[in-house]
Every structure is written in structure tokens, then in C-alpha cells.
Coordinates of C-alpha atoms and ligand atoms in Angstrom, one line a residue:
M3 CA 3.4 -97.2 10.1
G4 CA 6.9 -96.2 9.2
Q5 CA 10.0 -97.8 10.9
Y6 CA 10.7 -94.6 12.8
S7 CA 7.1 -94.1 13.9
E8 CA 7.8 -94.8 17.6
E9 CA 10.7 -92.4 17.7
I10 CA 8.7 -89.7 16.1
K11 CA 5.6 -90.1 18.2
R12 CA 7.6 -89.7 21.4
R13 CA 9.1 -86.4 20.4
R14 CA 7.8 -83.0 21.5
T15 CA 9.6 -80.0 19.9
F16 CA 8.5 -76.7 21.2
A17 CA 9.6 -73.2 22.2
I18 CA 8.7 -71.2 25.3
I19 CA 8.0 -67.6 24.4
S20 CA 7.3 -64.6 26.5
H21 CA 7.9 -60.9 27.0
P22 CA 11.2 -60.5 28.8
D23 CA 10.9 -61.0 32.6
A24 CA 7.7 -63.0 32.5
G25 CA 9.6 -66.1 33.6
K26 CA 10.7 -68.0 30.5
T27 CA 14.1 -68.8 31.8
T28 CA 12.8 -69.9 35.2
L29 CA 10.1 -72.1 33.6
T30 CA 12.7 -73.7 31.2
E31 CA 14.9 -74.5 34.2
K32 CA 12.1 -76.1 36.1
L33 CA 11.2 -78.3 33.1
L34 CA 14.8 -79.4 32.9
L35 CA 14.8 -80.2 36.6
F36 CA 11.8 -82.5 36.0
G37 CA 13.6 -84.1 33.1
G38 CA 16.6 -84.8 35.4
A39 CA 18.7 -82.9 32.9
I40 CA 19.9 -80.6 35.6
H41 CA 19.9 -81.1 39.3
V42 CA 19.9 -77.7 40.9
A43 CA 18.0 -74.6 40.2
G44 CA 20.0 -71.7 38.9
A45 CA 22.0 -73.9 36.5
V46 CA 20.4 -72.5 33.4
K47 CA 22.0 -69.3 32.5
S48 CA 19.6 -66.8 31.3
N49 CA 20.4 -65.8 27.7
K50 CA 18.5 -62.7 28.5
I51 CA 20.5 -59.6 27.6
K52 CA 20.7 -57.4 30.5
K53 CA 19.0 -54.1 30.1
T54 CA 22.0 -52.1 31.3
A55 CA 24.2 -53.5 28.5
T56 CA 22.3 -52.4 25.5
S57 CA 24.9 -50.0 24.3
D58 CA 27.8 -52.4 25.0
W59 CA 27.5 -54.8 22.3
M60 CA 30.6 -56.9 23.2
E61 CA 29.0 -57.6 26.5
I62 CA 25.8 -58.5 24.6
E63 CA 27.6 -60.9 22.3
K64 CA 29.3 -62.5 25.3
Q65 CA 26.0 -63.0 26.9
R66 CA 24.6 -64.2 23.6
G67 CA 27.4 -66.8 23.5
I68 CA 25.7 -68.5 26.3
S69 CA 22.7 -69.0 24.1
V70 CA 24.6 -71.4 21.8
A71 CA 24.7 -73.9 24.7
T72 CA 21.1 -73.2 25.5
S73 CA 19.8 -73.0 22.0
V74 CA 18.2 -76.4 22.2
M75 CA 17.7 -78.3 25.3
A76 CA 16.8 -81.9 25.0
F77 CA 15.8 -84.3 27.7
D78 CA 13.8 -87.4 28.3
Y79 CA 10.7 -87.3 30.4
N80 CA 8.2 -90.2 30.9
D81 CA 9.3 -92.0 27.7
H82 CA 9.1 -88.8 25.7
K83 CA 11.9 -86.9 24.1
I84 CA 11.5 -83.2 24.8
N85 CA 13.3 -80.6 22.6
I86 CA 13.0 -77.1 24.0
L87 CA 14.2 -74.5 21.5
D88 CA 15.3 -71.4 23.3
T89 CA 14.6 -67.9 21.9
P90 CA 16.4 -64.7 22.7
G91 CA 14.5 -62.5 25.0
H92 CA 15.8 -59.2 23.7
Q93 CA 13.4 -57.7 21.3
D94 CA 16.2 -56.7 18.9
F95 CA 16.6 -60.3 18.2
A96 CA 13.0 -60.9 17.5
E97 CA 13.8 -62.1 14.0
D98 CA 15.8 -65.0 15.5
T99 CA 12.7 -65.9 17.5
F100 CA 10.4 -65.8 14.5
R101 CA 12.7 -68.2 12.7
T102 CA 12.9 -70.5 15.6
L103 CA 9.1 -70.7 15.6
T104 CA 9.3 -72.3 12.2
A105 CA 11.1 -75.2 13.6
V106 CA 8.7 -76.1 16.5
D107 CA 5.6 -78.1 16.6
S108 CA 4.0 -76.2 19.4
V109 CA 4.6 -73.3 21.8
I110 CA 4.2 -72.5 25.5
I111 CA 3.5 -68.8 26.1
V112 CA 4.4 -67.4 29.6
I113 CA 2.3 -64.5 30.8
D114 CA 3.0 -62.6 34.0
I115 CA -0.3 -62.4 36.1
A116 CA 0.5 -58.8 37.0
K117 CA 1.5 -57.5 33.6
G118 CA -0.9 -59.4 31.4
V119 CA -0.3 -59.5 27.7
E120 CA 2.7 -57.5 26.7
A121 CA 4.1 -56.2 23.4
Q122 CA 6.5 -59.0 22.6
T123 CA 3.9 -61.7 23.4
R124 CA 1.5 -60.0 21.0
K125 CA 4.0 -60.1 18.2
L126 CA 5.1 -63.6 18.7
M127 CA 1.6 -64.8 18.9
E128 CA 0.9 -63.3 15.5
V129 CA 3.6 -65.6 14.1
C130 CA 2.0 -68.6 15.8
R131 CA -1.4 -67.6 14.5
M132 CA 0.0 -67.3 11.0
R133 CA 1.5 -70.7 11.2
K134 CA -1.4 -72.2 13.1
T135 CA 1.0 -73.4 15.8
P136 CA -0.8 -74.9 18.8
V137 CA -0.2 -72.9 22.0
I138 CA -0.5 -73.5 25.7
V139 CA -0.6 -70.5 28.0
F140 CA 1.1 -70.6 31.4
V141 CA 0.1 -67.7 33.7
N142 CA 3.1 -67.2 35.9
K143 CA 3.9 -65.5 39.3
M144 CA 0.6 -66.5 41.0
D145 CA 2.5 -66.0 44.3
R146 CA 2.2 -62.3 43.6
D147 CA -0.8 -60.1 43.3
G148 CA -2.0 -59.5 39.8
K149 CA -5.0 -59.2 37.6
D150 CA -8.2 -61.0 38.2
P151 CA -7.8 -64.4 36.3
F152 CA -11.1 -64.0 34.4
D153 CA -10.1 -60.5 33.3
L154 CA -6.8 -61.8 32.2
L155 CA -8.4 -64.6 30.1
D156 CA -10.6 -61.9 28.4
E157 CA -7.4 -59.9 27.8
I158 CA -5.6 -62.9 26.3
E159 CA -8.6 -63.6 24.0
E160 CA -8.9 -60.0 22.9
E161 CA -5.2 -59.1 22.5
L162 CA -3.9 -62.4 21.2
H163 CA -6.9 -63.2 19.1
I164 CA -7.2 -66.7 20.3
N165 CA -9.9 -68.6 22.3
V166 CA -8.8 -69.9 25.6
R167 CA -9.8 -72.8 27.9
P168 CA -8.5 -72.9 31.5
L169 CA -7.3 -76.3 32.4
S170 CA -6.3 -75.3 35.9
W171 CA -7.7 -72.5 38.1
P172 CA -6.0 -70.5 40.9
I173 CA -7.2 -70.4 44.4
D174 CA -6.5 -66.8 45.3
M175 CA -3.2 -65.2 44.6
G176 CA -0.3 -63.3 46.1
Q177 CA 0.1 -63.8 49.9
R178 CA -3.2 -65.6 50.0
F179 CA -2.3 -68.0 47.1
K180 CA -3.4 -71.5 48.1
G181 CA -2.8 -73.4 45.0
V182 CA -4.7 -74.4 41.9
Y183 CA -7.5 -76.8 41.1
N184 CA -6.3 -78.9 38.1
I185 CA -9.4 -79.1 36.0
Y186 CA -7.7 -81.4 33.5
E187 CA -6.7 -84.1 36.0
Q188 CA -9.4 -83.2 38.6
K189 CA -6.8 -82.7 41.3
L190 CA -6.3 -80.2 44.0
N191 CA -2.8 -78.9 44.0
L192 CA -1.8 -77.2 47.2
Y193 CA 0.8 -74.6 47.3
T194 CA 3.9 -74.7 49.4
P195 CA 6.3 -71.9 48.6
S196 CA 9.5 -73.6 47.9
K197 CA 11.9 -73.2 45.1
Q198 CA 13.1 -76.8 45.0
Y199 CA 10.2 -78.7 46.3
V200 CA 7.7 -80.5 44.0
T201 CA 4.3 -80.3 45.5
E202 CA 1.9 -83.3 45.9
N203 CA -1.5 -83.4 44.4
V204 CA -4.7 -84.4 46.0
E205 CA -7.1 -86.4 43.9
F206 CA -10.3 -84.3 44.0
K207 CA -13.0 -85.2 41.6
D208 CA -15.9 -83.4 43.3
I209 CA -15.1 -79.9 44.4
N210 CA -18.6 -79.7 45.8
S211 CA -17.7 -82.1 48.5
P212 CA -17.3 -80.5 52.0
E213 CA -13.9 -82.1 52.2
L214 CA -12.6 -79.1 50.2
E215 CA -12.9 -77.1 53.3
T216 CA -10.4 -79.3 55.1
Y217 CA -7.8 -78.0 52.7
I218 CA -8.7 -74.4 52.1
D219 CA -10.9 -72.0 54.0
S220 CA -14.6 -71.8 53.4
M221 CA -14.5 -68.5 51.5
Q222 CA -11.9 -69.7 49.2
A223 CA -13.7 -73.0 48.7
E224 CA -16.9 -71.2 47.9
K225 CA -15.2 -68.9 45.5
L226 CA -13.5 -71.8 43.8
R227 CA -16.8 -73.6 43.3
Q228 CA -18.3 -70.6 41.8
D229 CA -15.4 -70.0 39.5
I230 CA -15.3 -73.5 38.2
E231 CA -19.1 -73.4 37.6
L232 CA -18.6 -70.2 35.7
I233 CA -15.8 -71.7 33.7
E234 CA -17.8 -74.8 32.8
G235 CA -20.6 -72.6 31.8
V236 CA -18.7 -70.0 29.8
Y237 CA -15.9 -71.9 28.1
P238 CA -16.3 -74.8 25.8
E239 CA -15.2 -78.3 26.7
F240 CA -11.5 -78.8 26.1
D241 CA -11.1 -80.4 22.8
I242 CA -7.6 -81.6 21.7
D243 CA -8.3 -81.3 18.0
T244 CA -9.3 -77.7 18.4
Y245 CA -6.1 -77.1 20.3
L246 CA -4.0 -78.9 17.6
R247 CA -5.5 -76.7 14.9
G248 CA -4.4 -73.7 16.8
D249 CA -7.9 -72.5 17.5
I250 CA -7.9 -72.8 21.3
A251 CA -5.2 -72.3 23.9
P252 CA -5.5 -74.3 27.1
V253 CA -4.4 -72.1 30.1
F254 CA -2.5 -73.2 33.2
F255 CA -1.7 -71.1 36.3
G256 CA 1.3 -71.4 38.5
S257 CA 4.5 -70.0 39.8
A258 CA 7.6 -71.1 38.0
L259 CA 10.0 -69.7 40.6
N260 CA 8.2 -71.8 43.3
N261 CA 8.1 -74.8 41.0
F262 CA 4.3 -74.7 41.3
G263 CA 2.0 -75.9 38.5
V264 CA 5.0 -76.7 36.3
K265 CA 4.7 -80.5 36.6
E266 CA 1.0 -80.3 35.8
L267 CA 1.8 -78.2 32.8
L268 CA 4.5 -80.7 31.6
D269 CA 2.3 -83.8 32.2
C270 CA -0.6 -82.3 30.2
F271 CA 1.8 -81.0 27.6
I272 CA 3.3 -84.4 26.8
N273 CA -0.2 -85.8 26.5
I274 CA -1.7 -83.2 24.2
A275 CA 1.1 -81.4 22.4
P276 CA 1.7 -82.5 18.9
F277 CA 4.5 -84.8 17.8
P278 CA 6.2 -83.8 14.5
R279 CA 3.7 -83.1 11.9
P280 CA 3.7 -83.3 8.1
I281 CA 5.4 -80.2 6.6
Q282 CA 4.5 -78.5 3.4
A283 CA 7.5 -78.1 1.2
E284 CA 7.2 -76.2 -2.1
E285 CA 7.0 -79.4 -4.1
R286 CA 4.9 -81.6 -1.8
V287 CA 3.9 -82.4 1.7
V288 CA 6.7 -84.2 3.6
D289 CA 5.6 -86.7 6.2
P290 CA 7.9 -87.2 9.2
E291 CA 7.6 -90.9 8.9
E292 CA 9.1 -91.1 5.5
E293 CA 12.2 -93.1 5.3
N294 CA 14.4 -90.6 3.6
F295 CA 16.0 -87.8 5.5
T296 CA 14.9 -84.2 4.9
G297 CA 15.6 -81.1 7.0
F298 CA 16.1 -77.4 6.8
I299 CA 18.3 -74.7 8.4
F300 CA 16.4 -72.3 10.6
K301 CA 19.2 -70.6 12.4
I302 CA 22.8 -69.9 12.0
H303 CA 24.9 -69.0 15.0
A304 CA 28.2 -67.3 14.4
N305 CA 31.1 -68.4 16.4
M306 CA 32.6 -66.1 19.0
D307 CA 36.1 -66.7 17.6
P308 CA 36.7 -64.0 15.1
N309 CA 39.7 -65.7 13.6
H310 CA 37.8 -68.7 12.4
R311 CA 34.7 -67.7 10.6
S312 CA 32.9 -70.9 11.7
C313 CA 29.3 -71.1 12.5
I314 CA 26.8 -73.6 13.7
A315 CA 23.9 -74.2 11.4
F316 CA 20.9 -75.5 13.1
V317 CA 18.9 -78.1 11.2
K318 CA 15.4 -79.2 12.0
V319 CA 15.0 -82.8 10.9
C320 CA 11.7 -83.0 9.1
S321 CA 11.6 -86.7 8.0
G322 CA 13.6 -89.9 8.1
R323 CA 16.8 -90.5 10.0
F324 CA 19.8 -88.3 9.9
E325 CA 23.1 -90.2 10.1
R326 CA 26.5 -89.0 10.9
N327 CA 28.9 -89.3 7.9
A328 CA 26.2 -90.1 5.5
N329 CA 26.0 -88.1 2.2
Y330 CA 23.2 -85.6 2.0
K331 CA 22.3 -83.2 -0.8
H332 CA 22.6 -79.5 -0.2
V333 CA 19.7 -78.6 -2.5
R334 CA 20.6 -75.0 -3.2
F335 CA 24.2 -76.0 -4.3
G336 CA 23.1 -79.3 -5.9
K337 CA 26.1 -81.0 -4.2
Q338 CA 26.6 -83.8 -1.7
M339 CA 27.9 -83.1 1.7
R340 CA 29.0 -85.2 4.6
F341 CA 28.9 -84.2 8.3
S342 CA 31.4 -85.9 10.5
S343 CA 30.5 -84.1 13.7
P344 CA 26.9 -83.2 13.9
T345 CA 26.0 -82.2 17.4
A346 CA 22.9 -82.6 19.6
F347 CA 22.2 -80.6 22.6
M348 CA 21.4 -82.7 25.6
A349 CA 20.5 -80.3 28.3
Q350 CA 23.5 -78.0 28.4
K351 CA 26.0 -80.3 26.8
K352 CA 26.8 -80.3 23.2
E353 CA 27.7 -83.7 22.0
V354 CA 28.4 -85.5 18.7
V355 CA 25.5 -87.6 17.7
D356 CA 25.3 -90.6 15.3
E357 CA 21.6 -90.2 14.4
A358 CA 18.6 -88.0 14.8
F359 CA 14.9 -88.3 13.9
A360 CA 12.1 -86.0 12.8
G361 CA 11.5 -83.4 15.4
D362 CA 15.2 -83.3 16.5
I363 CA 17.5 -80.4 16.1
I364 CA 21.1 -80.9 15.1
G365 CA 24.0 -78.5 14.9
L366 CA 26.3 -78.7 11.9
P367 CA 29.6 -76.9 12.0
D368 CA 29.7 -74.6 9.0
T369 CA 32.1 -72.3 7.3
G370 CA 29.7 -70.3 5.2
N371 CA 28.0 -73.0 3.1
F372 CA 24.6 -72.5 4.6
K373 CA 22.0 -69.8 4.6
I374 CA 18.8 -69.7 6.5
G375 CA 16.1 -71.7 4.7
D376 CA 18.5 -74.1 3.0
T377 CA 17.2 -77.7 2.6
L378 CA 19.2 -80.9 3.0
T379 CA 17.8 -84.2 1.7
S380 CA 18.8 -87.8 1.0
G381 CA 18.9 -86.7 -2.7
E382 CA 15.5 -85.3 -3.5
E383 CA 15.1 -81.9 -5.1
L384 CA 13.0 -80.3 -2.3
H385 CA 12.6 -76.9 -0.9
F386 CA 11.1 -76.2 2.5
K387 CA 9.3 -72.9 2.8
G388 CA 7.9 -71.1 5.8
L389 CA 10.8 -68.9 6.8
P390 CA 9.4 -65.5 6.2
S391 CA 11.3 -62.3 6.6
F392 CA 9.3 -59.6 8.3
S393 CA 9.3 -56.1 7.2
P394 CA 12.1 -54.5 9.2
E395 CA 11.4 -51.5 11.4
M396 CA 14.7 -49.6 11.2
F397 CA 16.6 -48.7 8.1
K398 CA 20.1 -47.3 7.3
Y399 CA 22.2 -46.9 4.3
I400 CA 25.3 -48.9 4.5
E401 CA 28.4 -47.3 3.0
N402 CA 32.0 -48.4 2.5
A403 CA 34.4 -46.5 4.8
D404 CA 37.5 -48.2 3.4
P405 CA 37.7 -48.1 -0.4
M406 CA 40.4 -50.7 -0.4
K407 CA 38.1 -53.3 1.2
A408 CA 35.1 -53.1 -1.0
K409 CA 35.2 -56.8 -1.8
Q410 CA 35.5 -57.8 1.8
L411 CA 32.6 -55.5 2.7
N412 CA 30.3 -57.0 0.0
K413 CA 31.2 -60.6 1.0
G414 CA 30.7 -59.8 4.7
I415 CA 27.3 -58.2 4.0
E416 CA 26.2 -61.1 1.9
Q417 CA 27.2 -63.7 4.5
L418 CA 25.7 -61.8 7.4
M419 CA 22.5 -61.5 5.5
D420 CA 22.6 -65.3 4.8
E421 CA 22.9 -65.8 8.5
G422 CA 19.7 -63.7 8.9
V423 CA 21.3 -60.9 11.0
A424 CA 19.4 -58.3 9.0
Q425 CA 17.8 -57.7 5.6
L426 CA 19.4 -56.1 2.6
F427 CA 17.6 -54.0 0.1
T428 CA 19.2 -52.4 -3.0
N429 CA 17.6 -49.2 -4.1
Q430 CA 17.0 -49.5 -7.8
F431 CA 17.1 -45.8 -8.3
N432 CA 20.4 -44.9 -6.9
G433 CA 21.9 -48.4 -6.4
R434 CA 22.6 -47.7 -2.7
K435 CA 22.4 -50.5 -0.2
I436 CA 19.9 -50.3 2.7
I437 CA 20.1 -52.5 5.7
G438 CA 16.8 -53.1 7.5
T439 CA 16.7 -54.4 11.1
V440 CA 14.2 -54.9 13.9
G441 CA 16.4 -53.1 16.4
Q442 CA 19.3 -50.7 16.8
L443 CA 21.5 -53.4 18.1
Q444 CA 21.8 -55.1 14.8
F445 CA 23.6 -52.1 13.3
E446 CA 26.2 -52.3 16.0
V447 CA 26.5 -56.1 15.5
I448 CA 26.9 -55.7 11.8
Q449 CA 29.5 -53.0 12.0
Y450 CA 31.5 -54.9 14.6
R451 CA 31.4 -58.2 12.8
L452 CA 32.3 -56.7 9.4
L453 CA 35.4 -55.2 10.9
H454 CA 36.5 -58.2 13.0
E455 CA 35.5 -61.0 10.8
Y456 CA 36.0 -59.5 7.3
G457 CA 38.4 -56.6 7.9
A458 CA 35.9 -54.3 6.3
Q459 CA 34.7 -51.0 7.6
C460 CA 31.2 -49.6 7.1
K461 CA 29.5 -46.5 8.0
W462 CA 25.8 -45.8 8.5
E463 CA 23.9 -43.0 6.9
P464 CA 20.4 -42.1 7.9
I465 CA 17.4 -42.8 5.7
S466 CA 13.9 -41.9 6.6
L467 CA 11.8 -44.9 5.9
Y468 CA 8.6 -46.2 7.5
K469 CA 8.3 -49.7 6.0
A470 CA 9.6 -52.0 3.3
C471 CA 6.9 -54.1 1.7
W472 CA 7.0 -56.7 -0.9
I473 CA 4.7 -56.0 -3.8
E474 CA 3.1 -58.2 -6.5
S475 CA 0.2 -58.0 -8.8
D476 CA -1.7 -60.2 -11.2
N477 CA -1.8 -57.3 -13.5
A478 CA 1.7 -56.9 -15.1
E479 CA 0.8 -53.6 -16.6
A480 CA -0.3 -52.2 -13.2
L481 CA 2.8 -53.5 -11.6
E482 CA 5.1 -51.8 -14.2
N483 CA 3.1 -48.6 -13.8
F484 CA 3.5 -48.7 -10.1
K485 CA 7.2 -49.3 -10.3
K486 CA 7.6 -46.5 -12.7
R487 CA 5.6 -44.0 -10.7
K488 CA 7.5 -45.0 -7.5
S489 CA 10.8 -45.6 -9.1
Q490 CA 12.7 -43.6 -6.5
Y491 CA 11.3 -45.9 -3.8
M492 CA 11.7 -49.3 -5.5
A493 CA 14.3 -51.7 -4.3
L494 CA 15.2 -55.4 -4.7
D495 CA 15.6 -57.7 -1.7
K496 CA 18.4 -60.3 -1.5
E497 CA 16.4 -62.7 -3.6
G498 CA 15.7 -60.1 -6.3
R499 CA 12.1 -59.6 -5.3
D500 CA 10.4 -56.2 -5.7
V501 CA 10.2 -54.2 -2.6
Y502 CA 8.5 -50.8 -2.1
L503 CA 10.1 -48.5 0.4
A504 CA 7.4 -46.3 2.0
D505 CA 8.7 -43.3 3.8
S506 CA 5.6 -42.7 5.9
N507 CA 2.5 -44.5 7.0
Y508 CA 0.5 -41.8 5.1
V509 CA 2.3 -42.5 1.8
L510 CA 1.8 -46.2 2.2
T511 CA -1.9 -45.8 2.9
M512 CA -2.2 -43.5 -0.1
A513 CA -0.3 -46.0 -2.3
Q514 CA -2.6 -48.8 -1.2
H515 CA -5.6 -46.7 -2.0
D516 CA -4.3 -45.3 -5.4
F517 CA -3.1 -48.7 -6.7
P518 CA -5.8 -51.2 -5.9
D519 CA -4.3 -53.8 -8.3
I520 CA -1.1 -54.0 -6.3
K521 CA -0.8 -56.3 -3.3
F522 CA 1.4 -55.0 -0.5
H523 CA 2.9 -57.7 1.8
F524 CA 4.6 -57.2 5.1
T525 CA 6.3 -60.5 5.2
S526 CA 8.4 -61.9 2.5
E527 CA 6.2 -65.0 2.1
F528 CA 2.9 -64.6 0.5
Ligands
LIG617 P1 12.5 -64.3 31.3 O1 13.4 -65.4 31.0 O2 11.1 -64.4 30.8 O3 13.0 -62.9 31.0 O4 12.3 -64.2 32.9 P2 13.1 -64.9 34.1 O5 12.8 -66.4 34.1 O6 14.5 -64.5 34.0 O7 12.3 -64.3 35.3 C1 12.3 -62.9 35.5 C2 12.2 -62.5 36.9 O8 11.0 -63.0 37.4 C3 13.3 -63.2 37.8 O9 13.6 -62.3 38.8 C4 12.6 -64.4 38.3 O10 13.2 -64.9 39.5 C5 11.2 -63.9 38.5 N1 10.2 -65.0 38.5 C6 10.0 -66.0 37.7 N2 9.0 -66.8 38.0 C7 8.5 -66.2 39.1 C8 7.3 -66.6 40.0 O11 6.6 -67.5 39.7 N3 7.1 -65.7 41.0 C9 7.9 -64.6 41.3 N4 7.5 -63.9 42.3 N5 8.9 -64.3 40.5 C10 9.2 -65.1 39.4 P3 14.8 -61.4 38.8 O12 14.8 -60.7 40.1 O13 14.8 -60.5 37.6 O14 16.0 -62.3 38.6 P4 16.8 -63.3 39.6 O15 17.8 -62.4 40.2 O16 15.7 -63.8 40.5 O17 17.3 -64.3 38.7

């Protein structure tokens, strides 16, 4: 057992993900209330970008500013240290969310009982599946009418491609919602609609006892008994290891707004959710209990102040103990760096910290030294991987609109790409630069920031592209042949890897068919 073992085992680092409006912000806030990190509801500002503001990017950035404070919310609960990593709700920032998922050990997915599985949930779950991240599902808004819970479970299994296991079960819903039976703790949890009030549980081991009818009416009691019987018959016993492997997702029901079912979720979460796990680096597996510090940058947040190009680089501590003012190696630069004011994020306050352990997130003030994926160590030559870029969905040529500022433009583009704002591809045929994003917003963000932070002006020109995919082959000749045949559509990404730019789904399908030796990848990591 390592000397930091105790610290590590009490940490739970996770993200809450959902389609916008399912209740992520509300749930986060209720969790913070339990942790005593805040004292009144409404204290957590949603970093949700309001729908009306999508064309006003200044407004968006202002709102996004809030998200620095809420990027990581840490609090103590029952001897555990909880680190919640916030993710932007707006789908144009999905790439941010994907990267945040590389820094968590588990995930809670919030689903709206009425809406079921939505687009954003599907996409985010794909990333969790890829990484085998354990997930817990929280079905929210039980105080409203929605889908039949069994149907919803089927939908989750089908759409999210994960097996589920209910650990609580609702007693009716909407106006008739009476509460949930907590299968995990064998307790009856009765509902009192109140936004601030934490409900009491009734120990209830045998739901076949007629005592049940003293709490809920006989029809609801009968229905609950039948439902639980069905659940026990249809779904496998809950098994922690299966959950930890990412093969089964326990499901809870509740109403975040009414603070209902949240404590049960949290209590089960701290019991079953994983503490920091070993991480595969390129060279070897890194165990969190190792004495030497290692960590990687998963997110860079640009400062709001355009006059100082300062950022905060978010580091996930993977092993050992991080200490303020100690020397650490910036592996990509091969140089030593010291950090005099690393910050931690306790609830909503940012404060300078002296130490951090595996599972923690620290913010390092940065002036352009870091890019996403950089590794810091006590001295070892180590590279963490697992920060894939996804094939963007929108593409535009970026052109210089001010010939006097070409240098500034190039520098600006390079740094913004290092920050992970978007992806850059250089067409090998005509040398033009193409920016790929997941949403229209990024183009506005880039243009604005190039002007205000770098004094450079860019203009966008349309390009009709369907997808950019990374290609490789074991057959060097076939690869060369493909590149020659598709020379007009070949580009290099920022790291110099071969990327094929397909202009339509049809063309891509044909290429996959015609060139069986070529592997087409839709994420940068393969
Ligand atoms: P998000 O972060 O996932 O986008 O969702 P958020 O928590 O902001 O919740 C979206 C809306 O759903 C909010 O209403 C919130 O109050 C509501 N909500 C959350 N949980 C529940 C619940 O358990 N039951 C019900 N009935 N509603 C819930 P809003 O009107 O959009 O915002 P607000 O003005 O209430 O803040």
C-alpha cells in the first residue's frame, strides 16, 4: 500500500452529463448542498448557454466565463472527497466535454423521464463506452408525467448500448408520484415536494408486508410489488465489478429540483463508484499510488481579459502528490517548471493549494506553455494518451484578411488549436488551411479571439466537406496509392498525420469499398 493510498481511495472524480435541460445543473447543485459546499439552492450558476444568445458570441463568452468557477467543484462528503467536473451543456462545445471525460473515473448520466434518451446523451455515452467508463443513470423529473419506466429502461439499453439495472424504482409519477423504493438499500423513500427539504427514508425490507399500504394506496402498492418482482426476474443481480468494467449501468429515479432521490444516488455513488484507477500511458501503466507525481492537461481555459493572454491549464493528477513550488518536467518541452500558484476549486471558490493527489484537478496559470494532452511528471519521460480528437462536423477555409498580420494569424491559429478550440487541417494539394469544428459557434469564437488577442483578422470561405478521417494502412504501397489517387483530398492534421477529406458520405463509402487495405478512423486515436 502506497503512502497516499488513503487519500486516493477516498476520492471520487466524475462528471455529470446530459442533454441540455435534463437537469444537470440542478443535480449538481443538490449534490453540493449535501456536501455543505453551498447552503442555498440557486447558488450554482448554470453554465448553460442560453438558446437565445447563440448568435451573440460575446454574451456566450460572458456566460462561459462562469464556467471557469464551476469547472471543477470539489467537496467533502462522508469522508470522501468528491470532485465534480463540469461540462458545457451547449453542443457546440461538445469537444470540451469529450476531453473532460478523459479526466474522470466515472460518470452520472441524467435523463429526463419525459424526453428519454436524447442526441447529446447518445454521443457522450459513445465516448464513455469507448473508454469503458462506469456510468450511473439518474432518471430525473419524476414529478412530471413521462415515459413508462420499463419502456425507458429498454430505450436506454437500445439507444445507449449498455445494460441497465434499476437500483431504485418509482411509485407512479407526475401528480401521483409517491416516491421510490430504494432496491439497493431496501428502503421506502416517500416523496414530499419541496425544493429544500431532504426526505426521510423508511427502512422497508419486505415490500410484501401489508405495512406498505399504510404508506401508499393499495393499487400503487400492488403495482410496486409486481414491478419489483419483474425487475428481479428480468434484470441480473447488481454486480459492482460489472459496473466498474462499464458493462452495466445502475439506474436511479428521482427529481433533482425537489431534492428527491439525490441523497440515495450520492450515498450509493460513493460506495460503488471507482476511486482513481491505473492509467495507461504510452510507455507503461501508471498506478495512482506511485510516489512520483504524474499528470496531464485535459483542458485549457482562456482568460476573459484580452490584454493578457493568460489561461488556466487544468491538470488531472494521475499519480503521486503534486506540490506547490516543486519542480516538474514539462515532457513535450523537456524542461523543468515550477508552479507558485496552483489552484484548486473548492465548491465555487478558487484557491491556491499546496498539494493535490491522484484524482484531483488543479488549475495552473499559463501563458501559452501548454497544449491539450501535455504531460507533467517528477522527471520521467512519460506520455499520457487518451485524448482523442473527433472528426469535426463543420469545415471552413481560414484566410488571412490582413496581409500585414500573417505572423500573428499563424501564431493565433496555432495557439487556439493547442487550446483545443477547433482542429486544423492543411490541404496538401493547395496548401490551404481548413478549420474543422463541431459547431458554428467555434468559427465566431476563433474570429473574435484572433482579432482581440492576436490583432489578426481572418475570413472564412466555404468548403463542402462531409468528414475528415485519419487514415493508415499496414500496406505502405496501398497507402501511397490511395494518397496519390486522392491527392486533392489529402491533408495533414496539426500533428502531421494523414487525413482524408471526404466531400460526401457516398464518396467516403466508395473509398472504403475501393481501398480495402486502408483503415479509416473517425477519431484521432486508433
Ligand atoms: P441542464 O443543466 O441539464 O441544462 O438542466 P437544468 O438543471 O438547468 O434544468 C433544466 C430545467 O429543468 C430547469 O427549469 C429546472 O428547474 C428543471 N428541472 C430540473 N430538475 C427537475 C425536476 O426534477 N422536476 C422538474 N419538474 N423540473 C426540473 P427552467 O425553467 O429551464 O429553469 P429555471 O428557471 O427553473 O432555472
